[in-house]
Each structure stands twice: as C-alpha cells, then as structure tokens.
Coordinates of C-alpha atoms in Angstrom, one line a residue:
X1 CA 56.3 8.8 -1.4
X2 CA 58.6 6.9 -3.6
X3 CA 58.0 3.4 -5.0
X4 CA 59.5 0.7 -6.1
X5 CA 59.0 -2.6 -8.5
X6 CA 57.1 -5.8 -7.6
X7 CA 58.7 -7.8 -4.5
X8 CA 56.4 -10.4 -2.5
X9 CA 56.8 -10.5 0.8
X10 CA 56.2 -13.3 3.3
X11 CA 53.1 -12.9 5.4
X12 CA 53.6 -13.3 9.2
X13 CA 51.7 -16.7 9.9
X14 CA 48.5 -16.2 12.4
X15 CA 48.2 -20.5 12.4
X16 CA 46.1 -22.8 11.4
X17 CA 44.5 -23.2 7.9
X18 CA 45.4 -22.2 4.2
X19 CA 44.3 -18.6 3.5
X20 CA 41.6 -19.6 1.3
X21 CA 40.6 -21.9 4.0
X22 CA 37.8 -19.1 5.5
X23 CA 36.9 -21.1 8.6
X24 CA 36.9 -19.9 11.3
X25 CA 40.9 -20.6 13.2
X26 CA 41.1 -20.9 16.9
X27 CA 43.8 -19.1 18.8
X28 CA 47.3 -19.7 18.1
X29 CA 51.0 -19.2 19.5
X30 CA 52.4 -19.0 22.7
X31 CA 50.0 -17.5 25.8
X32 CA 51.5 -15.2 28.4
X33 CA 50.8 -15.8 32.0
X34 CA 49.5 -12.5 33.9
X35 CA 50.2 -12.0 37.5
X36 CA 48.3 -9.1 38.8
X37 CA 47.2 -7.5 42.5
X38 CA 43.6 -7.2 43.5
X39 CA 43.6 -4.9 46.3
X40 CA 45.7 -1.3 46.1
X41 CA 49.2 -2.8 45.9
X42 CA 51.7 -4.4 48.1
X43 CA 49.7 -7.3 47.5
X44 CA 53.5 -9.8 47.0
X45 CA 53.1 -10.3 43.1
X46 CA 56.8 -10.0 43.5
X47 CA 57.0 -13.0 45.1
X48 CA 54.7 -15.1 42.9
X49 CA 56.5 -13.5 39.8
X50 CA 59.9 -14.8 41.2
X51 CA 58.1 -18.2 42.3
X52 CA 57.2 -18.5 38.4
X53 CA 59.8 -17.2 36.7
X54 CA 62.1 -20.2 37.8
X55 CA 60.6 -22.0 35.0
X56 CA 59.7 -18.9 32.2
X57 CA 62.1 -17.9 28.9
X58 CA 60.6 -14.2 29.3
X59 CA 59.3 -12.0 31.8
X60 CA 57.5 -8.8 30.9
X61 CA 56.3 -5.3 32.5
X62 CA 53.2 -3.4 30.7
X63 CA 51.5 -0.9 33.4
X64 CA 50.6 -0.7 37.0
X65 CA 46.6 -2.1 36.7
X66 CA 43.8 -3.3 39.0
X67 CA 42.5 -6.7 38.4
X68 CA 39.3 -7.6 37.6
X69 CA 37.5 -10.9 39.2
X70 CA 37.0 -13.5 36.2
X71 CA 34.0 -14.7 38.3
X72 CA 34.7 -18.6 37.5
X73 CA 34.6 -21.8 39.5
X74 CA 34.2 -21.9 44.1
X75 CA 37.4 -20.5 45.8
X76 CA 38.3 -23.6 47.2
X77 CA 38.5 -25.4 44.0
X78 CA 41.9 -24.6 42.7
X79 CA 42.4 -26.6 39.5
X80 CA 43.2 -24.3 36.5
X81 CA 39.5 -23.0 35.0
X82 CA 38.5 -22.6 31.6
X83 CA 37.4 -19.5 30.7
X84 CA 33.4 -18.7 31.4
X85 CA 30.8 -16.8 30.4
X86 CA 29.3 -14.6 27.1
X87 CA 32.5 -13.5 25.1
X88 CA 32.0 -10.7 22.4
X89 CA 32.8 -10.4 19.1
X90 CA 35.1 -7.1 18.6
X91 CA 35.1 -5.4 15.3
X92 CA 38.1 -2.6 15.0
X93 CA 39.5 -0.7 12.1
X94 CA 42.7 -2.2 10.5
X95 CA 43.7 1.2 8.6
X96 CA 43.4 5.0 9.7
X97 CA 39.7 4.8 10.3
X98 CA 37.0 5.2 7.8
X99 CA 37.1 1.7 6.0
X100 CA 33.2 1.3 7.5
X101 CA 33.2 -0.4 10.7
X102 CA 29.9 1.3 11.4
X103 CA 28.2 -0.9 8.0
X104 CA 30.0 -4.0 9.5
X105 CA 28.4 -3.6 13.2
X106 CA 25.0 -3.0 11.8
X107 CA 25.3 -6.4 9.8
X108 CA 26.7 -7.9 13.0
X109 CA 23.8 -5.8 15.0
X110 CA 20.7 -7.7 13.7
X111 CA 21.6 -10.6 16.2
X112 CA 23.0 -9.1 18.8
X113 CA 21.4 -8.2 22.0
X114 CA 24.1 -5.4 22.9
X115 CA 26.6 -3.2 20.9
X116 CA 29.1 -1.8 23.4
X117 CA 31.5 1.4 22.4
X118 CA 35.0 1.1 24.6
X119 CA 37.1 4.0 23.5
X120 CA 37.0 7.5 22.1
X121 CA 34.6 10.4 21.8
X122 CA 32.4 12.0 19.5
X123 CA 35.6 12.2 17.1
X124 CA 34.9 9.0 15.6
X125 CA 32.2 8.9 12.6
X126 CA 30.5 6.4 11.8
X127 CA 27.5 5.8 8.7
X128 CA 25.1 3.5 8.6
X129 CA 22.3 3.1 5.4
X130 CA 19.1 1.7 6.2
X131 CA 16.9 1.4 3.4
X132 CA 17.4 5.1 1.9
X133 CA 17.9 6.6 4.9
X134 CA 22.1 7.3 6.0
X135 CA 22.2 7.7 9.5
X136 CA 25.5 9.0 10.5
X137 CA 27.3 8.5 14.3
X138 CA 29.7 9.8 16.5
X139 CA 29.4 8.8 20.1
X140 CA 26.3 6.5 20.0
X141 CA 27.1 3.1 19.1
X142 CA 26.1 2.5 15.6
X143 CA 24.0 -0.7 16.7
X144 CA 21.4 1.2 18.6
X145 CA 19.6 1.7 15.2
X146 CA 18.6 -1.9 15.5
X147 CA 15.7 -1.9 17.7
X148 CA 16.2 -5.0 20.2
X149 CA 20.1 -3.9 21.0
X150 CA 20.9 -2.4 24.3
X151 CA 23.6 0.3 23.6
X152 CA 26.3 0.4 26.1
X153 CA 28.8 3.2 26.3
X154 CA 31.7 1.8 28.3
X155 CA 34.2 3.7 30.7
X156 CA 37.1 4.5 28.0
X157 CA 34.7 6.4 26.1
X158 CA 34.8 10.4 26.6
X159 CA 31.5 12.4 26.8
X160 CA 30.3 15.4 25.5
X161 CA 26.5 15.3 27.0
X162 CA 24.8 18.0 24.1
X163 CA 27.1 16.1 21.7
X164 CA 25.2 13.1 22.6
X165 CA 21.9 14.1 23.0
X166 CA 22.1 16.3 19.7
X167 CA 23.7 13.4 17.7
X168 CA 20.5 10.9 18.7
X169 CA 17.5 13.6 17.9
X170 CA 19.5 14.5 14.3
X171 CA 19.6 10.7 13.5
X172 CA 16.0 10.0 15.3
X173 CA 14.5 13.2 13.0
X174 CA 15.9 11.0 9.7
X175 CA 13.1 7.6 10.4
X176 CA 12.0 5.4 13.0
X177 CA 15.1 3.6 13.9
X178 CA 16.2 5.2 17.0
X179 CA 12.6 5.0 18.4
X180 CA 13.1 4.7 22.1
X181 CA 16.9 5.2 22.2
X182 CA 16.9 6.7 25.6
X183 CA 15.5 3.2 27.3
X184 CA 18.0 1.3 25.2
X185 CA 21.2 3.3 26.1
X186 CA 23.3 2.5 29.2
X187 CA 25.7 4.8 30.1
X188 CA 29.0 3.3 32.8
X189 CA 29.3 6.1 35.7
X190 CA 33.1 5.8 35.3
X191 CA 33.5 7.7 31.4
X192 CA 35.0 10.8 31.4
X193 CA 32.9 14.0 30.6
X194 CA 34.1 16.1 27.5
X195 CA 33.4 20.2 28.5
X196 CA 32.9 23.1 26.1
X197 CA 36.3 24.3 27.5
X198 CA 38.0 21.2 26.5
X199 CA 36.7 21.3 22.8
X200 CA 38.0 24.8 22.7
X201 CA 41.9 24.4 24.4
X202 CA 41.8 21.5 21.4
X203 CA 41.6 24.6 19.3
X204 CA 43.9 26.9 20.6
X205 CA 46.3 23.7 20.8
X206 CA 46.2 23.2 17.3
X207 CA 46.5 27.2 16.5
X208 CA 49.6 27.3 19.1
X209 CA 51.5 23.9 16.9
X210 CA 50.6 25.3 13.7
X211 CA 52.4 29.0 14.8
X212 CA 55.1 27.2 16.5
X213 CA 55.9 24.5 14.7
X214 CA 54.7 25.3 11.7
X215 CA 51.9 21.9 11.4
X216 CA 49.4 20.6 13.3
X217 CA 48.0 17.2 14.6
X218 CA 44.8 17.6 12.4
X219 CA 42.7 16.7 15.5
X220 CA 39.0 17.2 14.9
X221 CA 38.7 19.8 17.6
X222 CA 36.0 17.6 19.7
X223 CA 38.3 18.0 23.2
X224 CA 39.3 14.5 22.9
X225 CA 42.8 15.0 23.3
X226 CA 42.4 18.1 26.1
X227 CA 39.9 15.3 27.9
X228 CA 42.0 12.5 27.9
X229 CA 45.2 14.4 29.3
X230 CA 43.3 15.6 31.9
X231 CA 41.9 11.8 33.1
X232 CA 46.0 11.3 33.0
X233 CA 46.7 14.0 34.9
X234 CA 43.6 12.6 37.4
X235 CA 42.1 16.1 37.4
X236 CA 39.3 15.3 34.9
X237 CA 34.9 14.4 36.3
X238 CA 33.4 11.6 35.2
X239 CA 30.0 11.0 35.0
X240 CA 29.8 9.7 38.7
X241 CA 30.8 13.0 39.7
X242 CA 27.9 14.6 37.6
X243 CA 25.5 12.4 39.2
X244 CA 26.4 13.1 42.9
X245 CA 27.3 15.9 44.9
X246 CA 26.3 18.9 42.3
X247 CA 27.8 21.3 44.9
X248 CA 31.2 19.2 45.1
X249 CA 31.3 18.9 41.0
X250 CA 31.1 22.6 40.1
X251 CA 33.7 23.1 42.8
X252 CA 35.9 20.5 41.0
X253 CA 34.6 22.2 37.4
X254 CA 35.5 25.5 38.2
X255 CA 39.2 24.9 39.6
X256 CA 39.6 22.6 36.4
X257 CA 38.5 25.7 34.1
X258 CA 40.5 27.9 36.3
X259 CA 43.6 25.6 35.7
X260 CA 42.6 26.1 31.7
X261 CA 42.3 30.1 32.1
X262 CA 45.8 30.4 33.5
X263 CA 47.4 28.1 30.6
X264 CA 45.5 29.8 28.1
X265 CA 44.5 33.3 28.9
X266 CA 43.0 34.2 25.5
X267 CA 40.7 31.3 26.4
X268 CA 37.2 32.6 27.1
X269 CA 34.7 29.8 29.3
X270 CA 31.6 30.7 30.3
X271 CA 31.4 28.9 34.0
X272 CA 28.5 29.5 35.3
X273 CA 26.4 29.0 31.5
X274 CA 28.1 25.6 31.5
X275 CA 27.3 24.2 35.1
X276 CA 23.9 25.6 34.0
X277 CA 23.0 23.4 31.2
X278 CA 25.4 20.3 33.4
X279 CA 23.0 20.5 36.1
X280 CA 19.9 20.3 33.4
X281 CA 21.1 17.2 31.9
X282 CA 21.6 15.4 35.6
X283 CA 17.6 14.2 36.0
X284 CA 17.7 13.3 32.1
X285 CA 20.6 11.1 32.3
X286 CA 20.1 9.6 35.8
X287 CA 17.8 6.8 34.3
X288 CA 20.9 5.5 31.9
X289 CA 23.7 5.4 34.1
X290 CA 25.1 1.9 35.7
X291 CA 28.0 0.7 37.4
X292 CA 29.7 0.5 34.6
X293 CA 32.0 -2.8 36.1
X294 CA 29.0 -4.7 37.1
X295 CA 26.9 -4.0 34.4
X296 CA 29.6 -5.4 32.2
X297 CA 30.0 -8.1 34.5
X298 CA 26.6 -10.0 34.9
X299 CA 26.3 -9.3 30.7
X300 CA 29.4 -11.3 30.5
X301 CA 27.8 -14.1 33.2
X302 CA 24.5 -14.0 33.1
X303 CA 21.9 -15.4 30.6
X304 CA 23.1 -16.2 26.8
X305 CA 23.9 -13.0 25.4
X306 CA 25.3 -11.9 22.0
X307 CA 27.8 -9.0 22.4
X308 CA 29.2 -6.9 20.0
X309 CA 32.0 -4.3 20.7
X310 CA 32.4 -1.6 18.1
X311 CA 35.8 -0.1 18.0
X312 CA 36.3 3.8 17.3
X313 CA 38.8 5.1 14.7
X314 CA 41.6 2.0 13.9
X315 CA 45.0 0.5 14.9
X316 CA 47.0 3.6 13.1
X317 CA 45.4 5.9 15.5
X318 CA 45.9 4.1 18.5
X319 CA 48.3 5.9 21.1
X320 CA 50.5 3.9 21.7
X321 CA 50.9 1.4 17.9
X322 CA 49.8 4.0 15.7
X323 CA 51.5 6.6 13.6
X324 CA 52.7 8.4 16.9
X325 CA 52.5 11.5 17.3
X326 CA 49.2 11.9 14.6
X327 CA 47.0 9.5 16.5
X328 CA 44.0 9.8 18.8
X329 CA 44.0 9.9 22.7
X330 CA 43.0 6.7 23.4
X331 CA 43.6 2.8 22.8
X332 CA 41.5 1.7 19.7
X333 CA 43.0 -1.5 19.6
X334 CA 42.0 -4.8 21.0
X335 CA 43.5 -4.0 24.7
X336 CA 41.3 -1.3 24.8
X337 CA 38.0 -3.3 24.5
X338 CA 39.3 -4.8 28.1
X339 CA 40.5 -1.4 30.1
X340 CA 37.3 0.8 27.8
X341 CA 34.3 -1.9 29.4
X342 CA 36.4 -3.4 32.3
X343 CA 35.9 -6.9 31.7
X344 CA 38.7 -9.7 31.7
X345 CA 40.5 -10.8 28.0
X346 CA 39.0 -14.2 28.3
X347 CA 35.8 -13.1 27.3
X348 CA 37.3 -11.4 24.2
X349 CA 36.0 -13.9 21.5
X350 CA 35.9 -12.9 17.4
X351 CA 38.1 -10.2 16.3
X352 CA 37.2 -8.9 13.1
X353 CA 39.3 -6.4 11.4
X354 CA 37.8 -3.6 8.9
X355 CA 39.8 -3.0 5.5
X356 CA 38.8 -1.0 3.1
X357 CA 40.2 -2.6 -0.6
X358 CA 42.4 0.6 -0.7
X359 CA 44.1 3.3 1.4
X360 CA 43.0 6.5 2.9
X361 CA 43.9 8.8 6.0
X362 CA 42.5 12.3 7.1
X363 CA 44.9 14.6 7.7
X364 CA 48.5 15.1 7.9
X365 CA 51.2 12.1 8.8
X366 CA 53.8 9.6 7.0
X367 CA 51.7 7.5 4.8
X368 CA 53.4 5.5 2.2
X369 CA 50.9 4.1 -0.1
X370 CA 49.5 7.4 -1.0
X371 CA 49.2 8.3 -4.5
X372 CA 49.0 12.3 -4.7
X373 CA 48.0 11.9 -8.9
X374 CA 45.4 11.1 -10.4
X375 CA 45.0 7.8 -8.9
X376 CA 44.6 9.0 -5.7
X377 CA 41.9 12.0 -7.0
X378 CA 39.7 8.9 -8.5
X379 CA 39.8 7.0 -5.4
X380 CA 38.8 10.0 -3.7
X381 CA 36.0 10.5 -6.3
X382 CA 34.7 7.3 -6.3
X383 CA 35.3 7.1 -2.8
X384 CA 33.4 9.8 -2.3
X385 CA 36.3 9.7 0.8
X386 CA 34.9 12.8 2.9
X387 CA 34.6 12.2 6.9
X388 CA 32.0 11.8 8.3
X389 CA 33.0 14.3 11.6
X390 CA 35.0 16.9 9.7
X391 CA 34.2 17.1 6.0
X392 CA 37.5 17.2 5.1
X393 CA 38.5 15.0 1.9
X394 CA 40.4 12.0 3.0
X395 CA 43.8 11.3 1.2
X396 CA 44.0 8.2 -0.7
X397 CA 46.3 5.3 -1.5
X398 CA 47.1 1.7 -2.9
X399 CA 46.0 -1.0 -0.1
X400 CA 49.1 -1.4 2.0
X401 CA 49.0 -5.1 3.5
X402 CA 52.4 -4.0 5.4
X403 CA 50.4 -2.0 7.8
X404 CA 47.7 -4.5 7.7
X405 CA 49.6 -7.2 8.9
X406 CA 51.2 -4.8 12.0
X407 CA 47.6 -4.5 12.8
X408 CA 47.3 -8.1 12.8
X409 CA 50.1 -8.7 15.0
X410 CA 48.3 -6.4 17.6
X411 CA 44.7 -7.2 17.2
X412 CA 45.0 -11.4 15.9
X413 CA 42.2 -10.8 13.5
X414 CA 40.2 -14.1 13.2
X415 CA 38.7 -12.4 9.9
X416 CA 38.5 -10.1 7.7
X417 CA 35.7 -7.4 6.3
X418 CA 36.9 -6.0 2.9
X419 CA 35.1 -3.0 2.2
X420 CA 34.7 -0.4 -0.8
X421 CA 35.6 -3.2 -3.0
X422 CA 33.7 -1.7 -5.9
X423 CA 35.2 1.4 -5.9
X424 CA 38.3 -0.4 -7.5
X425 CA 36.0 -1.7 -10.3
X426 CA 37.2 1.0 -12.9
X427 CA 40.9 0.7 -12.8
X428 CA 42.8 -1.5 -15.3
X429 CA 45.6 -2.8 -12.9
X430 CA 45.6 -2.7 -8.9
X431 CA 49.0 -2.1 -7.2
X432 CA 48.9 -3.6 -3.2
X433 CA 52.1 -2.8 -1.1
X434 CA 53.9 -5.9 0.0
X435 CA 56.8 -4.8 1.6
X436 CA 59.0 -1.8 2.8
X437 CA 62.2 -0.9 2.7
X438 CA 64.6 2.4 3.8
X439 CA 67.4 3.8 2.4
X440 CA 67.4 0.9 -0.1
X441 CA 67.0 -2.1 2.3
X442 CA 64.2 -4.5 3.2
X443 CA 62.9 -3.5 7.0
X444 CA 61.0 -6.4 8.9
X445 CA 58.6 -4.2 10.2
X446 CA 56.6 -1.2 10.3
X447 CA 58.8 1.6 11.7
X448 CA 57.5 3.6 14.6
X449 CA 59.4 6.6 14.2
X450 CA 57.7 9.1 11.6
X451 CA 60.6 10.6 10.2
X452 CA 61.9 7.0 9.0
X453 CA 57.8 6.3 7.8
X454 CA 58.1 9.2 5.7
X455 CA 61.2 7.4 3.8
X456 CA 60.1 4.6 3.5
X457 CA 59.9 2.8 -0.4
X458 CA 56.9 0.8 -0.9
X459 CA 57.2 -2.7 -3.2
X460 CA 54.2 -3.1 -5.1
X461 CA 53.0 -6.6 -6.3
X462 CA 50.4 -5.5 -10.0
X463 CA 47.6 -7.3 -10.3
X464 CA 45.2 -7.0 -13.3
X465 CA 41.4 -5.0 -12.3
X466 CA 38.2 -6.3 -13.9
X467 CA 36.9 -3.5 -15.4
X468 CA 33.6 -4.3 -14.6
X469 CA 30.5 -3.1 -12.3
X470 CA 30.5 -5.5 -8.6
X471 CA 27.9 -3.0 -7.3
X472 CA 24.9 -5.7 -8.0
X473 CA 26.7 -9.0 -7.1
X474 CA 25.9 -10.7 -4.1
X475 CA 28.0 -13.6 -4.0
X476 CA 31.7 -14.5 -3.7
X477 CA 30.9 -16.4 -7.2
X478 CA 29.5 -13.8 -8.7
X479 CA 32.8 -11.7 -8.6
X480 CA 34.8 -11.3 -12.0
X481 CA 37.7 -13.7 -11.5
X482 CA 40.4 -11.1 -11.3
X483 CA 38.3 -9.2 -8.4
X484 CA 38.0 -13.2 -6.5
X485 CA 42.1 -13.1 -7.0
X486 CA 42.3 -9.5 -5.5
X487 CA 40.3 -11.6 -2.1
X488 CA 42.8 -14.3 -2.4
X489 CA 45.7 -12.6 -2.8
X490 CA 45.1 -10.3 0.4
X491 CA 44.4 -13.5 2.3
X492 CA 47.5 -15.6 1.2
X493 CA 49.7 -12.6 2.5
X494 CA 48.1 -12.3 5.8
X495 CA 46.9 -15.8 6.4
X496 CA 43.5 -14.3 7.7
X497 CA 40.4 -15.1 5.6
X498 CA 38.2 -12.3 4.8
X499 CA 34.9 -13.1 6.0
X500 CA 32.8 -10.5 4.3
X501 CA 32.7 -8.7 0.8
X502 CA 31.4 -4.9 0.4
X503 CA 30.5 -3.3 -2.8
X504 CA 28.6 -1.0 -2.0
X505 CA 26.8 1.4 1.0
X506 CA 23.4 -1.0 1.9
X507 CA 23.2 -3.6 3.9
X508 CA 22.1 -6.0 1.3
X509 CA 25.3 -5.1 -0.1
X510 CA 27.8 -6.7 2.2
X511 CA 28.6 -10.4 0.6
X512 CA 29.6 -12.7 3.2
X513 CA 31.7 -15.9 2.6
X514 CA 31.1 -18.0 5.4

C-alpha cells in the first residue's frame, strides 16, 4: 500500500471535554426519535411518522423490526420517561478483531455479576491469562472464568453444541476457573444452532471462490456464514426447536440437509449420526436454556446488577460497516448488542472500544496501514500475532486512527483500551495514519467500496519511540514520556480518552487511568 508524508488531520469531535481530559463524557449530539410497531404490522406508524414529521429536518428508514417493551413508568401516565433500569457496559473491538477484548472483559469481569455474548459463533477467539494459566475462548463468554459471573449467551449468537461443550472441558482441564460452568451459563432458546453440515458447505464455499474467482473470503470454516444465511433465509432451528418437538426438528433437520445435498452434491452429511448426538445433548442442555427476551428483561429491571456485554470480532468485520465483502455474518457493532440480547438501546450504558497500539488483520482484504517489510515481520514477532481460532499469522500494520475514528462514528466510544502497547517499545520512531486520500486527493471518510480501499494513500504523522521496556510499569506516570505522548496523541485525534493501558498479557498488567 502506498504512503505518503506527514499530514494531520482533524478528528471528528465526540463532545465534551479536552482529549486529555479522561473523564468520563455523557452523550452528545443530536438524538433520533424511533417510531416502531408492537404487534405484527399494520399497527398506523404511518400515521404517527407523518404526525411528527411536520416538525422534523430528517426522516429515516433502517429495517422492518419488532419492538421491545422498555418496561418504564404506568400506562396511564404519559409524560416523556427517563430511561430505567441496569444498563451494561459494552466492550467491542475497534480494528479487525484481535486487539484483546477478551483481557479487557476479564478486568471488567471481577465486578460484574453477568458477561453477556450478543453476536457470532465459535469463530471469534478470545485469550484470557490468569496467573500462568492462558485460557483461550470461542463461544463461551470470556467472563465465565470469574467465578461469581452468570454467563449469558444471547440470541444473535450462533451455536455449535460439541463446539461448546468441547471448548469449556479444554479450558476447565487447564485450572479451577471454570469450576461449575454449567450452573453459571444461560443459554436464550432463540440462538441459532450451527450443524456439522454448515461448517462443511463453509468449506466447499471457500474451495468453489478460490476455483472461481481465483480468492477467497478467509472465513474460519466454523459454519458461521452457511448458519447465518440460512436464519436469513428463515429455514435455519434454533435452540427452541431442539428443545421441543424432537420428532418435528429432525423433520425440519433433514429437509435443511436435503436442501444442502442438492446445492452441493460432493457434500457428504451423515443425518442420522448427527440427530444422534443432537438428541444426546437435549437432557444436558435443558437446565441452561431461558427465554431469552425475558431473561434479558428482568436482568435489565430487576435488582442492581452489573452487566457486561462482550462483543465478538470488531467494527471492520461487521456486515454491514466493515470491509464488505471480507467480514463476518453478523453485526459486531454496538446495534448488535440490542437485536443479539433483545433489550432496548436505553439500557446501553459504557461503550468501550479495544485498540491495539498498532494494526493487524487475518486474512485477505484492503488494508492500508500494512507494512509487508520488516516492520510488519517485527510486529508480527513481537506480536506474537497468530489467532487464536485459526493459527494463521495475522498481517500487521501502523495504527490507523482513520479507521478508528469510522468505528467511533458507529459505536460513540466513551473510552478507550489501548492494548499491546509494549510491543512498540523497540522501535525508534512510530508512524500512525491520520488521513487518506485517493488518486491524490484528501477523502473525508473511510470508503466502503474495496477496490477504492485498496488505493487508498495513507498520511503518516512520525512520532519518536522510547526505546525502552513498559512491560513492568504500572502506571500512566511510569511511562517514558514519548510512550505518555503516543496516549495523547491518539486521544487529541479522536477526542476519546483512553481509559486503560496494556503492556503486557496478565491482568496485573492492564494500567488504568481513571
């Protein structure tokens, strides 16, 4: 990728607060007024749209959706409510996943009283170090290691039941910390359930792109993709179905694989071996799964809670805002914590955004900051950048606050985790993208279309390293001064302070500011 000399650009303002002001910054900008139905349709939202657009400037359409009560104040008292109840604190990747939202949640996880996972599948990977011991995640949320958190995996998540129950006995065989992870897990009866046949179409999918079009999508092979086109489609089972009629669900099983077999006729699915092992996991299950709606609902209403939501892969893998058409199936942005645990966005409180103090991506796709020389191979090294899900060696770049900042605009961080901040410690000068531009001329934004992605000319701003080992420090203070200007200078361009500091893989090793 080509790049350019030093430009600064101007960071997109998020409100109140100078960037080295780390408080915590209320909401900020204009709201939007939602008008939705509550019933199946026809309810007359026309009519109250047109009522209220007399007096609006804009008027927008997003999706068909069902509302959701927000449980607040008597019916007859119609004067305008605050919003009520527990809200939770959301932590989602900023990048293209791996910048450690797994070592942020398990800080976050020592208070809480439930981690919730909204979106994705057992592509996601997420490690966690507890004392010596790394205990590594794909479905489970990350928090269940702590042993007062109730572990909640919410509708939008995907399911691949031996996935699961494989992932939990590997971690629990590694030290005590998953003791009695079965009690602690809740499971909503609307997620989607990931089969063997969907894990293998993912791989014929990819053979079929790479022979036809010469590249893949670098997918991890899991089913995610097959799963969530086929919960699209409305022809996928959910665990409700598992759990009810067995008769009615291998019906609905076998015309699914049938539908599969005739797509993909190499495609080999053993039907009967599969319902086998579906119908043995019924009885172990049964005790975990919950309405998932409700269960959401009287966590959000009932008794103080502290809830944490930890967000799968990051906001350049999201469907719909990420780096389209090398994403991930599902929405792993902000909006998806709301349609993943069905719950209303009032009770969305902190959102924290994961950075890591560089760049890196898995797989193939535009990405601009990359530095395919020896720059990238010590990040790498240092890095130790391998996923956790697929062992293949992530690519690596310069911090790119361009992209940050379109994550931004998405997600309204309130704060920031800056991770792997030590792995920059050996390098003489740091470069951090500020700004874009194509064929020669600044662009505003960060393109959507790949082809243009790929052309894009990064400016670089230089800033001098520190030479020097961060691994030990433990406080903001401690920090050589150029390594304290590297903090600053990421929160003057996106006006969000970062909140926590990590050089290294412990907990202990996590600094935070305020």
């Amino acid at each position: 990728m080509s790049e350019s000399g030093s430009q600064e650009a101007a960071a997109a303002p998020n409100g109140s607060g100078s960037p080295t002001d780390r408080t915590p910054r209320p909401s900020v900008g204009n709201r939007v007024t939602v008008v939705l139905g509550a019933q199946w349709g026809d309810e007359g939202k026309g009519k109250v749209v047109d009522l209220l657009a007399q007096d609006a400037d804009m008027v927008c359409r997003c999706q068909e959706a069902a509302a959701a009560p927000n449980g607040s104040g008597s019916p007859t008292d119609r004067t305008p409510r605050p919003s009520v109840g527990n809200r939770v604190t959301v932590v989602l990747g900023a990048q293209w996943g791996d910048e450690g939202k797994g070592k942020v949640v398990d800080l976050l996880a020592q208070d809480a009283d439930m981690v919730c996972r909204c979106q994705g599948g057992n592509n996601a990977g997420h490690t966690v170090v507890v004392g010596s011991v790394e205990y590594n995640f794909h479905l489970l949320p990350s928090g269940i290691i702590s042993p007062k958190v109730t572990a909640f995996i919410g509708n939008g998540v995907v399911i691949h039941l031996p996935g699961l129950f494989e992932e939990a006995e590997k971690n629990q065989r590694k030290g005590n910390s998953l003791k009695g992870w079965e009690e602690r897990l809740i499971i909503s009866d609307r997620a989607h359930i990931v089969f063997d046949f969907h894990q293998a179409v993912d791989g014929v999918q990819e053979q079929q792109r790479q022979e036809q079009a010469g590249r893949n999508l670098g997918t991890t092979k899991k089913g995610i993709g097959p799963v969530y086109s086929a919960k699209a489609a409305r022809s996928g089972l959910r665990i409700c179905d598992l759990l009810a009629d067995f008769t009615q669900f291998s019906e609905r099983y076998k015309v699914l694989a049938k539908q599969y077999k005739a797509m993909y006729p190499t495609l080999e699915i053993d039907i009967e071996g599969e319902l086998g092992k579906l119908k043995d996991y019924v009885q172990r299950i049964k005790p975990m799964v919950r309405d998932g709606v409700h269960y959401m609902y009287e966590a959000l209403h009932g008794p103080p809670k502290k809830i944490l939501v930890e967000g799968a892969n990051a906001a350049l893998l999201d469907i719909d805002f990420g780096t389209y058409p090398f994403v991930t199936s599902s929405n792993c942005t902000v909006g998806g914590v709301c349609t993943g645990l069905g719950m209303p966005p009032q009770n969305v409180g902190e959102v924290y955004g994961v950075v890591k103090a560089y760049t890196t991506r898995v797989g193939i796709g535009a990405f601009p900051s990359e530095q395919s020389n020896e720059i990238g191979e010590l990040l790498q090294t240092r890095g130790k950048e391998v996923g956790v899900t697929t062992g293949r060696k992530r690519r690596c770049g310069w911090l790119d606050l361009v992209l940050i900042k379109y994550a931004h605009m998405i997600n309204g961080f309130t704060a920031l985790a800056l991770t792997k901040l030590d792995i920059l410690d050996v390098f003489p000068e740091i470069r951090v993208g500020v700004a874009y531009k194509v064929d020669n001329k600044p662009i505003p934004h960060f393109p959507a279309n790949q082809e243009v992605l790929q052309r894009v000319e990064v400016q670089y701003e230089t800033l001098p390293g520190w030479n020097s080992d961060t691994s030990a420090v433990r406080s903001f203070e401690e920090l050589p001064e150029n390594a304290q200007k590297y903090v600053h200078f990421i929160e003057e361009h996106l006006d969000v302070p970062v909140k926590w500091i990590g050089v290294g893989k412990s907990r202990e090793s996590m600094i935070q500011l305020f």
